[in-house]
Amino acid sequence: MNNSDYENYIKLKDQLNIYRRQYYTEDAPTVQDFEYDRLYQELLKVESAHPEWVTNDSPSQNVGGAINSAFPKFRHEIPMLSMDDVFSLEESQASAERIKKFVNQTDVEFNLELKIDGLALSLIYENGRLVKGSTRGDGFVGEDITPNIFQIDDVPKTIPLKERIEVRGECYLGKDSFAELNNKRLEDGKSTFANPRNAAAGSLRQLDSSITKSRHLQTFIYFVIEPENYGLKTQSEALKQLQEWGFATNNQNRVVNDFKEVQNYIDEYQEKRLDLPYNIDGIVFKVNDFKLQSLLGNTVKVPRWEFAYKFPPIEAHTHLRTIEWTV
Ligand SMILES: NC(=O)c1cc2c(=O)c3cc(F)ccc3oc2nc1N
């Protein structure tokens, strides 16, 4: 074993863990997502060549980051996993083919969804009333932020369902609300947020709920835990049912059967993303049929039935949109 290779690996792992703490726990990253992704893919490559070097503090072995101990802890009944990322059309085609091979079916339907650049959120309802809201945390234990969840306007406080249900989604800050927030902070001589995702995380993980309320956070709910319990058969059906129950859902999803449609969807939203009122950083591929999803199951960190295609980074000069204030 070439010592310096191993030393370089440890340095890379430690550096990534610093970046993760900044991103997940401090909501204040010092590197752009694409730079983090590049280093993370490098770590995965080294680890696949040297599996014996992998220890459980490696970023590849756990989801998300440490939680802010100021909040009560909340242990997720079902772990909140993350997603594998791919960075090219070819890779996404290869991942789709691997999934088809795994289930031994040539015609697997995928539900494509916009990948909202926000932070993951879990909501629990009992007897039709919202009783718990939490963040992902490390995937197993998140932060109980229930008081803050009640401050988000588009989160229904009651739903027309008597059974206990948990739903999950993304909490985000719209581009206009982000620009307004940063302009206000500049006026007040405060530091500004690096991007809407960190502003959303910083606003949701607030100890003072009135600050959360002032931030105009929004959500897109995309996941029903144990959907079969509610007679749901596919992801696209689940999104419709979530909307009927009163949740904010993103209706730009598309059910596709062949790769040409995937290419069209990716091209369409690579264009549209600049004009969407919220940030997206890719496309989520989900096997649409829940029976096939359970056949595929999960690994320690990610479901095998989904993955995310990440868009290439937008050139910095184009996407920063601030509001022209009338003086
Ligand atoms: N950012 C997103 O817009 C988005 C994220 C996820 C996940 O992180 C996710 C994680 C799981 F373990 C399972 C399903 C998921 O579905 C998801 N769907 C989405 N649309």
GROMACS .gro file of C-alpha atoms and ligand atoms in nm:
model
  347
    1MET     CA    1   0.000   0.000   0.000
    2ASN     CA    2   0.140   0.330  -0.112
    3ASN     CA    3   0.141   0.531   0.212
    4SER     CA    4   0.082   0.868   0.050
    5ASP     CA    5  -0.231   0.733  -0.131
    6TYR     CA    6  -0.376   0.635   0.204
    7GLU     CA    7  -0.275   0.967   0.360
    8ASN     CA    8  -0.434   1.153   0.070
    9TYR     CA    9  -0.751   0.948   0.119
   10ILE     CA   10  -0.765   1.038   0.492
   11LYS     CA   11  -0.707   1.406   0.408
   12LEU     CA   12  -0.987   1.396   0.148
   13LYS     CA   13  -1.224   1.223   0.394
   14ASP     CA   14  -1.146   1.474   0.672
   15GLN     CA   15  -1.194   1.766   0.434
   16LEU     CA   16  -1.531   1.629   0.318
   17ASN     CA   17  -1.642   1.584   0.679
   18ILE     CA   18  -1.559   1.948   0.748
   19TYR     CA   19  -1.764   2.050   0.442
   20ARG     CA   20  -2.057   1.831   0.560
   21ARG     CA   21  -2.057   1.986   0.907
   22GLN     CA   22  -2.064   2.333   0.749
   23TYR     CA   23  -2.347   2.233   0.511
   24TYR     CA   24  -2.571   2.016   0.730
   25THR     CA   25  -2.509   2.143   1.081
   26GLU     CA   26  -2.396   2.504   1.048
   27ASP     CA   27  -2.602   2.578   0.732
   28ALA     CA   28  -2.304   2.777   0.612
   29PRO     CA   29  -2.101   2.588   0.350
   30THR     CA   30  -1.770   2.728   0.230
   31VAL     CA   31  -1.770   2.535  -0.101
   32GLN     CA   32  -2.018   2.522  -0.389
   33ASP     CA   33  -2.225   2.202  -0.423
   34PHE     CA   34  -2.049   2.099  -0.746
   35GLU     CA   35  -1.707   2.123  -0.578
   36TYR     CA   36  -1.835   1.909  -0.288
   37ASP     CA   37  -1.986   1.660  -0.537
   38ARG     CA   38  -1.655   1.639  -0.728
   39LEU     CA   39  -1.455   1.561  -0.410
   40TYR     CA   40  -1.720   1.317  -0.292
   41GLN     CA   41  -1.710   1.125  -0.622
   42GLU     CA   42  -1.329   1.115  -0.588
   43LEU     CA   43  -1.367   0.964  -0.238
   44LEU     CA   44  -1.612   0.702  -0.374
   45LYS     CA   45  -1.362   0.608  -0.645
   46VAL     CA   46  -1.078   0.562  -0.394
   47GLU     CA   47  -1.307   0.365  -0.161
   48SER     CA   48  -1.416   0.130  -0.437
   49ALA     CA   49  -1.046   0.062  -0.509
   50HIS     CA   50  -0.968   0.025  -0.134
   51PRO     CA   51  -1.283  -0.096   0.050
   52GLU     CA   52  -1.058  -0.199   0.341
   53TRP     CA   53  -0.985   0.171   0.406
   54VAL     CA   54  -1.352   0.260   0.462
   55THR     CA   55  -1.451   0.338   0.823
   56ASN     CA   56  -1.798   0.435   0.944
   57ASP     CA   57  -1.702   0.803   0.979
   58SER     CA   58  -1.662   0.819   0.602
   59PRO     CA   59  -1.915   1.046   0.429
   60SER     CA   60  -2.005   0.745   0.211
   61GLN     CA   61  -2.136   0.558   0.517
   62ASN     CA   62  -2.392   0.804   0.645
   63VAL     CA   63  -2.664   1.042   0.543
   64GLY     CA   64  -2.676   1.411   0.622
   65GLY     CA   65  -2.493   1.559   0.915
   66ALA     CA   66  -2.489   1.594   1.291
   67ILE     CA   67  -2.789   1.765   1.442
   68ASN     CA   68  -2.814   2.087   1.641
   69SER     CA   69  -2.841   1.963   2.001
   70ALA     CA   70  -3.050   2.269   2.094
   71PHE     CA   71  -3.350   2.086   1.943
   72PRO     CA   72  -3.515   1.778   2.096
   73LYS     CA   73  -3.399   1.469   1.908
   74PHE     CA   74  -3.644   1.269   1.700
   75ARG     CA   75  -3.569   0.909   1.601
   76HIS     CA   76  -3.722   0.830   1.261
   77GLU     CA   77  -3.931   0.510   1.264
   78ILE     CA   78  -3.812   0.448   0.909
   79PRO     CA   79  -3.467   0.594   0.827
   80MET     CA   80  -3.467   0.903   0.604
   81LEU     CA   81  -3.221   0.800   0.336
   82SER     CA   82  -3.052   1.012   0.074
   83MET     CA   83  -2.994   0.946  -0.295
   84ASP     CA   84  -2.708   0.836  -0.517
   85ASP     CA   85  -2.608   1.105  -0.763
   86VAL     CA   86  -2.517   1.066  -1.128
   87PHE     CA   87  -2.365   1.344  -1.337
   88SER     CA   88  -2.430   1.256  -1.697
   89LEU     CA   89  -2.708   1.127  -1.920
   90GLU     CA   90  -2.502   0.814  -1.988
   91GLU     CA   91  -2.468   0.745  -1.615
   92SER     CA   92  -2.841   0.793  -1.562
   93GLN     CA   93  -2.913   0.554  -1.850
   94ALA     CA   94  -2.673   0.298  -1.697
   95SER     CA   95  -2.842   0.335  -1.355
   96ALA     CA   96  -3.186   0.287  -1.514
   97GLU     CA   97  -3.059  -0.023  -1.698
   98ARG     CA   98  -2.912  -0.163  -1.373
   99ILE     CA   99  -3.250  -0.122  -1.203
  100LYS     CA  100  -3.427  -0.297  -1.493
  101LYS     CA  101  -3.178  -0.583  -1.473
  102PHE     CA  102  -3.224  -0.611  -1.095
  103VAL     CA  103  -3.601  -0.657  -1.134
  104ASN     CA  104  -3.549  -0.858  -1.452
  105GLN     CA  105  -3.795  -0.640  -1.647
  106THR     CA  106  -3.723  -0.450  -1.968
  107ASP     CA  107  -4.014  -0.205  -1.945
  108VAL     CA  108  -3.983  -0.031  -1.605
  109GLU     CA  109  -4.176   0.296  -1.571
  110PHE     CA  110  -3.991   0.582  -1.400
  111ASN     CA  111  -4.151   0.883  -1.235
  112LEU     CA  112  -3.923   1.181  -1.300
  113GLU     CA  113  -3.937   1.467  -1.050
  114LEU     CA  114  -3.761   1.801  -1.020
  115LYS     CA  115  -3.490   1.780  -0.754
  116ILE     CA  116  -3.575   2.073  -0.529
  117ASP     CA  117  -3.266   2.225  -0.369
  118GLY     CA  118  -3.395   2.244  -0.013
  119LEU     CA  119  -3.375   2.037   0.303
  120ALA     CA  120  -3.555   1.714   0.377
  121LEU     CA  121  -3.852   1.725   0.612
  122SER     CA  122  -4.076   1.468   0.779
  123LEU     CA  123  -4.438   1.539   0.888
  124ILE     CA  124  -4.651   1.308   1.105
  125TYR     CA  125  -5.031   1.333   1.134
  126GLU     CA  126  -5.253   1.153   1.387
  127ASN     CA  127  -5.636   1.163   1.371
  128GLY     CA  128  -5.598   1.411   1.088
  129ARG     CA  129  -5.390   1.657   1.290
  130LEU     CA  130  -5.025   1.757   1.243
  131VAL     CA  131  -4.838   1.630   1.550
  132LYS     CA  132  -4.469   1.618   1.459
  133GLY     CA  133  -4.222   1.780   1.222
  134SER     CA  134  -3.854   1.685   1.198
  135THR     CA  135  -3.543   1.723   0.988
  136ARG     CA  136  -3.345   1.435   0.841
  137GLY     CA  137  -3.042   1.475   1.071
  138ASP     CA  138  -2.813   1.179   1.012
  139GLY     CA  139  -3.097   0.980   0.858
  140PHE     CA  140  -3.179   0.797   1.181
  141VAL     CA  141  -3.212   1.080   1.434
  142GLY     CA  142  -3.331   1.422   1.324
  143GLU     CA  143  -3.424   1.747   1.500
  144ASP     CA  144  -3.777   1.785   1.635
  145ILE     CA  145  -3.878   2.122   1.488
  146THR     CA  146  -4.256   2.086   1.534
  147PRO     CA  147  -4.317   2.447   1.654
  148ASN     CA  148  -4.144   2.577   1.340
  149ILE     CA  149  -4.340   2.350   1.107
  150PHE     CA  150  -4.662   2.515   1.227
  151GLN     CA  151  -4.524   2.845   1.094
  152ILE     CA  152  -4.502   2.720   0.734
  153ASP     CA  153  -4.819   2.839   0.555
  154ASP     CA  154  -4.841   2.562   0.292
  155VAL     CA  155  -4.811   2.279   0.550
  156PRO     CA  156  -5.170   2.166   0.625
  157LYS     CA  157  -5.237   2.165   1.001
  158THR     CA  158  -5.517   1.909   0.947
  159ILE     CA  159  -5.578   1.652   0.672
  160PRO     CA  160  -5.892   1.451   0.587
  161LEU     CA  161  -5.736   1.120   0.699
  162LYS     CA  162  -5.801   0.953   1.034
  163GLU     CA  163  -5.519   0.697   1.015
  164ARG     CA  164  -5.173   0.790   1.138
  165ILE     CA  165  -4.955   0.887   0.845
  166GLU     CA  166  -4.600   1.012   0.789
  167VAL     CA  167  -4.515   1.209   0.476
  168ARG     CA  168  -4.179   1.350   0.366
  169GLY     CA  169  -4.071   1.625   0.136
  170GLU     CA  170  -3.845   1.918   0.082
  171CYS     CA  171  -3.858   2.254   0.260
  172TYR     CA  172  -3.728   2.537   0.041
  173LEU     CA  173  -3.711   2.914   0.009
  174GLY     CA  174  -3.834   3.059  -0.322
  175LYS     CA  175  -3.589   3.271  -0.521
  176ASP     CA  176  -3.782   3.595  -0.462
  177SER     CA  177  -3.817   3.534  -0.086
  178PHE     CA  178  -3.444   3.454  -0.077
  179ALA     CA  179  -3.352   3.780  -0.254
  180GLU     CA  180  -3.584   3.980  -0.025
  181LEU     CA  181  -3.438   3.814   0.284
  182ASN     CA  182  -3.079   3.885   0.180
  183ASN     CA  183  -3.157   4.243   0.079
  184LYS     CA  184  -3.320   4.298   0.420
  185ARG     CA  185  -3.019   4.146   0.596
  186LEU     CA  186  -2.786   4.370   0.398
  187GLU     CA  187  -2.992   4.674   0.503
  188ASP     CA  188  -2.970   4.558   0.865
  189GLY     CA  189  -2.593   4.512   0.831
  190LYS     CA  190  -2.624   4.135   0.881
  191SER     CA  191  -2.443   3.856   0.696
  192THR     CA  192  -2.630   3.718   0.392
  193PHE     CA  193  -2.709   3.352   0.316
  194ALA     CA  194  -2.496   3.182   0.050
  195ASN     CA  195  -2.796   3.034  -0.133
  196PRO     CA  196  -3.169   2.957  -0.086
  197ARG     CA  197  -3.100   2.609   0.049
  198ASN     CA  198  -2.890   2.740   0.336
  199ALA     CA  199  -3.138   3.020   0.397
  200ALA     CA  200  -3.418   2.759   0.420
  201ALA     CA  201  -3.211   2.539   0.654
  202GLY     CA  202  -3.114   2.837   0.869
  203SER     CA  203  -3.480   2.947   0.881
  204LEU     CA  204  -3.627   2.605   0.959
  205ARG     CA  205  -3.364   2.518   1.222
  206GLN     CA  206  -3.441   2.831   1.421
  207LEU     CA  207  -3.503   2.815   1.794
  208ASP     CA  208  -3.733   3.117   1.766
  209SER     CA  209  -4.040   3.013   1.561
  210SER     CA  210  -4.139   3.374   1.493
  211ILE     CA  211  -3.820   3.405   1.285
  212THR     CA  212  -3.923   3.092   1.094
  213LYS     CA  213  -4.264   3.251   1.036
  214SER     CA  214  -4.111   3.568   0.894
  215ARG     CA  215  -3.911   3.374   0.633
  216HIS     CA  216  -4.195   3.251   0.401
  217LEU     CA  217  -4.067   2.894   0.378
  218GLN     CA  218  -4.247   2.659   0.138
  219THR     CA  219  -4.262   2.282   0.092
  220PHE     CA  220  -4.304   2.018  -0.176
  221ILE     CA  221  -4.422   1.687  -0.027
  222TYR     CA  222  -4.317   1.387  -0.236
  223PHE     CA  223  -4.323   1.077  -0.018
  224VAL     CA  224  -4.583   0.871   0.168
  225ILE     CA  225  -4.443   0.619   0.419
  226GLU     CA  226  -4.590   0.270   0.350
  227PRO     CA  227  -4.809   0.397   0.063
  228GLU     CA  228  -4.972   0.056   0.016
  229ASN     CA  229  -5.154   0.118   0.348
  230TYR     CA  230  -5.352   0.389   0.164
  231GLY     CA  231  -5.420   0.183  -0.148
  232LEU     CA  232  -5.151   0.365  -0.347
  233LYS     CA  233  -4.975   0.164  -0.620
  234THR     CA  234  -4.737   0.411  -0.784
  235GLN     CA  235  -4.534   0.722  -0.702
  236SER     CA  236  -4.729   0.931  -0.955
  237GLU     CA  237  -5.054   0.823  -0.784
  238ALA     CA  238  -4.906   0.912  -0.445
  239LEU     CA  239  -4.824   1.266  -0.562
  240LYS     CA  240  -5.186   1.315  -0.675
  241GLN     CA  241  -5.321   1.175  -0.347
  242LEU     CA  242  -5.089   1.402  -0.146
  243GLN     CA  243  -5.229   1.702  -0.334
  244GLU     CA  244  -5.587   1.587  -0.264
  245TRP     CA  245  -5.504   1.557   0.107
  246GLY     CA  246  -5.401   1.922   0.098
  247PHE     CA  247  -5.021   1.903   0.072
  248ALA     CA  248  -4.814   2.128  -0.153
  249THR     CA  249  -4.681   1.900  -0.427
  250ASN     CA  250  -4.476   1.969  -0.737
  251ASN     CA  251  -4.686   1.875  -1.039
  252GLN     CA  252  -4.402   1.896  -1.292
  253ASN     CA  253  -4.334   1.523  -1.250
  254ARG     CA  254  -4.351   1.301  -1.558
  255VAL     CA  255  -4.400   0.925  -1.594
  256VAL     CA  256  -4.165   0.794  -1.866
  257ASN     CA  257  -4.106   0.455  -2.025
  258ASP     CA  258  -3.815   0.512  -2.257
  259PHE     CA  259  -3.493   0.704  -2.254
  260LYS     CA  260  -3.595   0.948  -2.527
  261GLU     CA  261  -3.861   1.087  -2.292
  262VAL     CA  262  -3.598   1.111  -2.015
  263GLN     CA  263  -3.373   1.311  -2.246
  264ASN     CA  264  -3.661   1.543  -2.338
  265TYR     CA  265  -3.750   1.601  -1.972
  266ILE     CA  266  -3.389   1.673  -1.872
  267ASP     CA  267  -3.336   1.908  -2.169
  268GLU     CA  268  -3.666   2.085  -2.095
  269TYR     CA  269  -3.584   2.152  -1.729
  270GLN     CA  270  -3.219   2.231  -1.788
  271GLU     CA  271  -3.366   2.523  -1.984
  272LYS     CA  272  -3.660   2.604  -1.757
  273ARG     CA  273  -3.468   2.587  -1.428
  274LEU     CA  274  -3.354   2.949  -1.458
  275ASP     CA  275  -3.716   3.067  -1.475
  276LEU     CA  276  -3.861   2.845  -1.202
  277PRO     CA  277  -3.949   3.038  -0.884
  278TYR     CA  278  -3.733   2.795  -0.681
  279ASN     CA  279  -3.391   2.632  -0.720
  280ILE     CA  280  -3.359   2.282  -0.857
  281ASP     CA  281  -3.025   2.103  -0.883
  282GLY     CA  282  -3.128   1.800  -1.086
  283ILE     CA  283  -3.388   1.542  -1.168
  284VAL     CA  284  -3.496   1.253  -0.941
  285PHE     CA  285  -3.557   0.918  -1.111
  286LYS     CA  286  -3.799   0.695  -0.918
  287VAL     CA  287  -3.924   0.352  -1.014
  288ASN     CA  288  -4.294   0.435  -1.035
  289ASP     CA  289  -4.442   0.101  -0.922
  290PHE     CA  290  -4.430   0.053  -0.543
  291LYS     CA  291  -4.414  -0.328  -0.574
  292LEU     CA  292  -4.096  -0.293  -0.781
  293GLN     CA  293  -3.961  -0.039  -0.532
  294SER     CA  294  -3.995  -0.290  -0.247
  295LEU     CA  295  -3.837  -0.560  -0.465
  296LEU     CA  296  -3.537  -0.328  -0.509
  297GLY     CA  297  -3.526  -0.222  -0.143
  298ASN     CA  298  -3.264   0.006   0.012
  299THR     CA  299  -2.890  -0.003   0.080
  300VAL     CA  300  -2.756   0.134   0.412
  301LYS     CA  301  -2.773   0.483   0.267
  302VAL     CA  302  -2.992   0.504  -0.040
  303PRO     CA  303  -3.296   0.334  -0.194
  304ARG     CA  304  -3.195   0.117  -0.495
  305TRP     CA  305  -3.516   0.227  -0.671
  306GLU     CA  306  -3.418   0.590  -0.715
  307PHE     CA  307  -3.124   0.811  -0.800
  308ALA     CA  308  -3.065   1.176  -0.882
  309TYR     CA  309  -2.923   1.317  -1.203
  310LYS     CA  310  -2.739   1.640  -1.106
  311PHE     CA  311  -2.737   1.928  -1.353
  312PRO     CA  312  -2.393   2.077  -1.433
  313PRO     CA  313  -2.340   2.394  -1.223
  314ILE     CA  314  -2.492   2.713  -1.361
  315GLU     CA  315  -2.225   2.970  -1.453
  316ALA     CA  316  -2.211   3.199  -1.148
  317HIS     CA  317  -2.274   3.515  -1.352
  318THR     CA  318  -2.611   3.402  -1.487
  319HIS     CA  319  -2.827   3.270  -1.204
  320LEU     CA  320  -2.794   3.525  -0.928
  321ARG     CA  321  -3.122   3.712  -0.953
  322THR     CA  322  -3.185   3.999  -0.713
  323ILE     CA  323  -3.491   4.218  -0.697
  324GLU     CA  324  -3.456   4.573  -0.833
  325TRP     CA  325  -3.573   4.777  -0.535
  326THR     CA  326  -3.759   5.099  -0.618
  327VAL     CA  327  -3.591   5.365  -0.406
  328LIG     N1  328  -3.498   1.707  -0.345
  328LIG     C1  329  -3.608   1.652  -0.401
  328LIG     O1  330  -3.682   1.720  -0.473
  328LIG     C2  331  -3.640   1.510  -0.371
  328LIG     C3  332  -3.564   1.442  -0.276
  328LIG     C4  333  -3.597   1.308  -0.245
  328LIG     C5  334  -3.523   1.231  -0.148
  328LIG     O2  335  -3.424   1.283  -0.086
  328LIG     C6  336  -3.567   1.096  -0.121
  328LIG     C7  337  -3.499   1.014  -0.028
  328LIG     C8  338  -3.548   0.885  -0.005
  328LIG     F1  339  -3.484   0.805   0.081
  328LIG     C9  340  -3.661   0.837  -0.071
  328LIG    C10  341  -3.728   0.918  -0.164
  328LIG    C11  342  -3.679   1.046  -0.189
  328LIG     O3  343  -3.744   1.121  -0.284
  328LIG    C12  344  -3.706   1.249  -0.312
  328LIG     N2  345  -3.779   1.314  -0.405
  328LIG    C13  346  -3.749   1.444  -0.436
  328LIG     N3  347  -3.824   1.508  -0.531
   0.00000   0.00000   0.00000
